[in-house]
mmCIF file of C-alpha atoms in Angstrom:
data_model
loop_
_atom_site.group_PDB
_atom_site.id
_atom_site.type_symbol
_atom_site.label_atom_id
_atom_site.label_comp_id
_atom_site.label_asym_id
_atom_site.label_seq_id
_atom_site.Cartn_x
_atom_site.Cartn_y
_atom_site.Cartn_z
ATOM 1 C CA MET A 1 -0.011 -0.010 0.033
ATOM 2 C CA ALA A 2 3.033 2.245 0.200
ATOM 3 C CA PRO A 3 2.802 4.789 -2.597
ATOM 4 C CA GLY A 4 6.552 5.396 -3.114
ATOM 5 C CA GLU A 5 8.990 3.360 -5.208
ATOM 6 C CA ILE A 6 11.391 3.168 -2.239
ATOM 7 C CA ILE A 7 10.381 1.849 1.142
ATOM 8 C CA VAL A 8 12.194 2.420 4.552
ATOM 9 C CA THR A 9 11.352 0.434 7.594
ATOM 10 C CA MET A 10 12.517 0.824 11.228
ATOM 11 C CA ASP A 11 11.287 0.413 14.666
ATOM 12 C CA ALA A 12 9.580 3.380 16.234
ATOM 13 C CA ASP A 13 11.408 3.244 19.558
ATOM 14 C CA CYS A 14 14.248 5.683 18.660
ATOM 15 C CA THR A 15 16.841 2.976 18.443
ATOM 16 C CA TYR A 16 17.483 3.321 14.751
ATOM 17 C CA PRO A 17 19.128 6.503 13.267
ATOM 18 C CA GLY A 18 16.461 8.118 11.075
ATOM 19 C CA GLU A 19 19.109 10.757 10.078
ATOM 20 C CA GLU A 20 20.852 7.961 8.161
ATOM 21 C CA VAL A 21 17.922 7.413 5.853
ATOM 22 C CA PRO A 22 18.854 10.030 3.094
ATOM 23 C CA GLY A 23 22.282 8.516 2.715
ATOM 24 C CA LEU A 24 20.940 5.053 2.547
ATOM 25 C CA VAL A 25 18.397 5.918 -0.121
ATOM 26 C CA LYS A 26 21.156 7.668 -2.123
ATOM 27 C CA LYS A 27 23.291 4.539 -1.837
ATOM 28 C CA LEU A 28 20.406 2.348 -2.959
ATOM 29 C CA ILE A 29 19.820 4.566 -6.092
ATOM 30 C CA GLU A 30 23.444 5.309 -7.050
ATOM 31 C CA GLU A 31 24.608 1.695 -6.676
ATOM 32 C CA ASP A 32 21.511 0.249 -8.318
ATOM 33 C CA LEU A 33 20.756 -1.935 -5.297
ATOM 34 C CA SER A 34 17.489 -3.644 -4.664
ATOM 35 C CA TRP A 35 17.721 -3.711 -0.890
ATOM 36 C CA ILE A 36 19.806 -2.596 2.018
ATOM 37 C CA THR A 37 19.579 -3.996 5.525
ATOM 38 C CA CYS A 38 21.238 -2.226 8.429
ATOM 39 C CA ASP A 39 23.552 -3.835 10.919
ATOM 40 C CA ARG A 40 22.917 -2.276 14.411
ATOM 41 C CA LEU A 41 25.303 -4.596 16.231
ATOM 42 C CA ARG A 42 28.712 -3.225 15.003
ATOM 43 C CA ARG A 43 27.926 0.343 15.982
ATOM 44 C CA ALA A 44 25.637 -0.108 18.978
ATOM 45 C CA GLU A 45 26.003 2.410 21.732
ATOM 46 C CA GLU A 46 26.860 1.191 25.202
ATOM 47 C CA GLY A 47 23.702 -0.108 26.935
ATOM 48 C CA ALA A 48 21.610 -0.066 23.680
ATOM 49 C CA MET A 49 21.021 -3.789 24.017
ATOM 50 C CA SER A 50 21.119 -6.116 26.984
ATOM 51 C CA GLY A 51 23.823 -8.810 27.200
ATOM 52 C CA LEU A 52 21.127 -11.497 26.867
ATOM 53 C CA HIS A 53 19.606 -9.922 23.809
ATOM 54 C CA GLY A 54 23.074 -9.390 22.284
ATOM 55 C CA PHE A 55 23.829 -13.083 22.813
ATOM 56 C CA GLY A 56 20.514 -14.059 21.316
ATOM 57 C CA ASN A 57 21.254 -11.930 18.314
ATOM 58 C CA TRP A 58 24.522 -13.593 17.939
ATOM 59 C CA VAL A 59 23.019 -17.085 18.031
ATOM 60 C CA LEU A 60 20.274 -16.182 15.558
ATOM 61 C CA SER A 61 22.693 -14.382 13.161
ATOM 62 C CA THR A 62 25.341 -17.169 13.342
ATOM 63 C CA THR A 63 22.670 -19.830 12.769
ATOM 64 C CA ALA A 64 21.325 -17.862 9.756
ATOM 65 C CA ARG A 65 24.822 -17.511 8.238
ATOM 66 C CA PHE A 66 25.518 -21.212 8.711
ATOM 67 C CA LEU A 67 22.183 -22.386 7.250
ATOM 68 C CA TYR A 68 21.918 -19.935 4.379
ATOM 69 C CA TRP A 69 25.487 -19.088 3.576
ATOM 70 C CA TYR A 70 25.092 -15.279 3.368
ATOM 71 C CA GLY A 71 27.158 -12.628 4.847
ATOM 72 C CA VAL A 72 24.591 -10.824 7.066
ATOM 73 C CA HIS A 73 25.947 -9.944 10.491
ATOM 74 C CA ASP A 74 22.652 -8.737 12.099
ATOM 75 C CA SER A 75 19.830 -11.046 11.039
ATOM 76 C CA GLN A 76 17.314 -9.405 13.338
ATOM 77 C CA SER A 77 17.656 -5.756 12.279
ATOM 78 C CA GLY A 78 14.394 -4.034 11.292
ATOM 79 C CA MET A 79 15.936 -1.152 9.533
ATOM 80 C CA TRP A 80 15.709 -1.648 5.748
ATOM 81 C CA VAL A 81 15.786 0.464 2.680
ATOM 82 C CA PHE A 82 14.454 -1.335 -0.459
ATOM 83 C CA LYS A 83 12.741 -0.765 -3.824
ATOM 84 C CA LYS A 84 9.060 -1.546 -3.722
ATOM 85 C CA GLU A 85 9.443 -4.033 -6.639
ATOM 86 C CA VAL A 86 11.366 -6.394 -4.201
ATOM 87 C CA ILE A 87 8.076 -7.380 -2.540
ATOM 88 C CA GLY A 88 7.090 -9.244 -5.669
ATOM 89 C CA LYS A 89 10.469 -10.979 -5.849
ATOM 90 C CA VAL A 90 10.590 -12.556 -2.370
ATOM 91 C CA ASN A 91 8.485 -15.305 -0.757
ATOM 92 C CA LEU A 92 7.610 -13.747 2.704
ATOM 93 C CA THR A 93 5.477 -16.026 4.907
ATOM 94 C CA SER A 94 5.980 -14.456 8.330
ATOM 95 C CA ASP A 95 4.093 -11.500 9.750
ATOM 96 C CA GLY A 96 5.805 -11.636 13.091
ATOM 97 C CA MET A 97 9.298 -11.492 14.574
ATOM 98 C CA PRO A 98 10.896 -13.799 11.979
ATOM 99 C CA LEU A 99 10.085 -11.357 9.216
ATOM 100 C CA SER A 100 13.470 -9.604 9.648
ATOM 101 C CA GLU A 101 15.409 -12.762 9.143
ATOM 102 C CA GLU A 102 13.148 -14.064 6.416
ATOM 103 C CA PHE A 103 13.428 -10.848 4.376
ATOM 104 C CA LYS A 104 17.239 -11.108 4.503
ATOM 105 C CA ILE A 105 17.255 -14.733 3.617
ATOM 106 C CA GLU A 106 14.916 -14.175 0.653
ATOM 107 C CA ALA A 107 16.752 -11.141 -0.655
ATOM 108 C CA PHE A 108 20.195 -12.855 -0.676
ATOM 109 C CA LYS A 109 19.007 -16.275 -1.740
ATOM 110 C CA ARG A 110 16.961 -14.861 -4.643
ATOM 111 C CA GLY A 111 20.091 -13.079 -6.002
ATOM 112 C CA LEU A 112 18.872 -9.521 -5.440
ATOM 113 C CA ARG A 113 21.513 -6.832 -5.324
ATOM 114 C CA ALA A 114 21.547 -6.433 -1.536
ATOM 115 C CA VAL A 115 24.022 -5.213 1.063
ATOM 116 C CA GLU A 116 24.342 -4.782 4.768
ATOM 117 C CA ILE A 117 25.407 -1.402 6.081
ATOM 118 C CA PRO A 118 26.427 -0.745 9.732
ATOM 119 C CA VAL A 119 24.433 2.085 11.361
ATOM 120 C CA PRO A 120 24.438 3.497 14.920
ATOM 121 C CA PHE A 121 21.963 1.828 17.419
ATOM 122 C CA HIS A 122 20.664 3.797 20.303
ATOM 123 C CA ALA A 123 19.199 2.980 23.659
ATOM 124 C CA ARG A 124 15.439 2.235 23.355
ATOM 125 C CA VAL A 125 12.875 4.846 24.384
ATOM 126 C CA GLY A 126 10.007 3.171 26.141
ATOM 127 C CA GLU A 127 9.144 -0.264 27.197
ATOM 128 C CA VAL A 128 10.695 -3.340 25.708
ATOM 129 C CA LYS A 129 7.977 -5.549 24.157
ATOM 130 C CA LEU A 130 10.291 -8.411 23.192
ATOM 131 C CA ASN A 131 9.581 -11.734 24.919
ATOM 132 C CA THR A 132 13.230 -12.777 25.124
ATOM 133 C CA TRP A 133 12.943 -16.617 25.302
ATOM 134 C CA GLU A 134 9.658 -17.150 23.421
ATOM 135 C CA ASP A 135 10.602 -14.724 20.528
ATOM 136 C CA GLY A 136 14.171 -16.109 20.400
ATOM 137 C CA ILE A 137 13.130 -19.846 20.241
ATOM 138 C CA TRP A 138 10.419 -18.925 17.639
ATOM 139 C CA ASN A 139 13.027 -17.151 15.458
ATOM 140 C CA LEU A 140 15.511 -20.058 15.768
ATOM 141 C CA TRP A 141 12.766 -22.574 14.849
ATOM 142 C CA PHE A 142 11.784 -20.398 11.805
ATOM 143 C CA LEU A 143 15.342 -20.404 10.615
ATOM 144 C CA VAL A 144 15.411 -24.164 10.613
ATOM 145 C CA THR A 145 11.958 -24.660 8.959
ATOM 146 C CA LYS A 146 12.582 -21.989 6.255
ATOM 147 C CA MET A 147 15.215 -24.346 4.865
ATOM 148 C CA ARG A 148 12.512 -26.408 3.221
ATOM 149 C CA ASP A 149 11.832 -23.432 0.846
ATOM 150 C CA PHE A 150 15.305 -23.984 -0.626
ATOM 151 C CA ARG A 151 15.370 -27.677 -1.229
#
């Protein structure tokens, strides 16, 4: 339903750097990319993520790299910049937490011109709505079951 040709997503909790969007859109256009995902882990501010969530992200991202052989460092990032046409080229089945990892898997496995760019990650404003163990296990299970799409 988005009217534009380029779509930007990010959580509304002030963790992602909205000021980076113009530069990311410029990179998408100038380098003729289809999709950019942002890595929040390499440039995270001190205290932006708990140790447990950091460990969970490492487990999920390492599992995704192992299963799908792609170079994404942060499989759970929700900050993306992409051309609207990408939606018709990927097979997205999740409407929950696994959507972040599924979008990355699909973009890279479908051969889209996609890159990961490190961006700053700030401490969250407001209440954390993540259910650490339930969401983490669900994302891990999704990574394993998504493999059937590529057999």
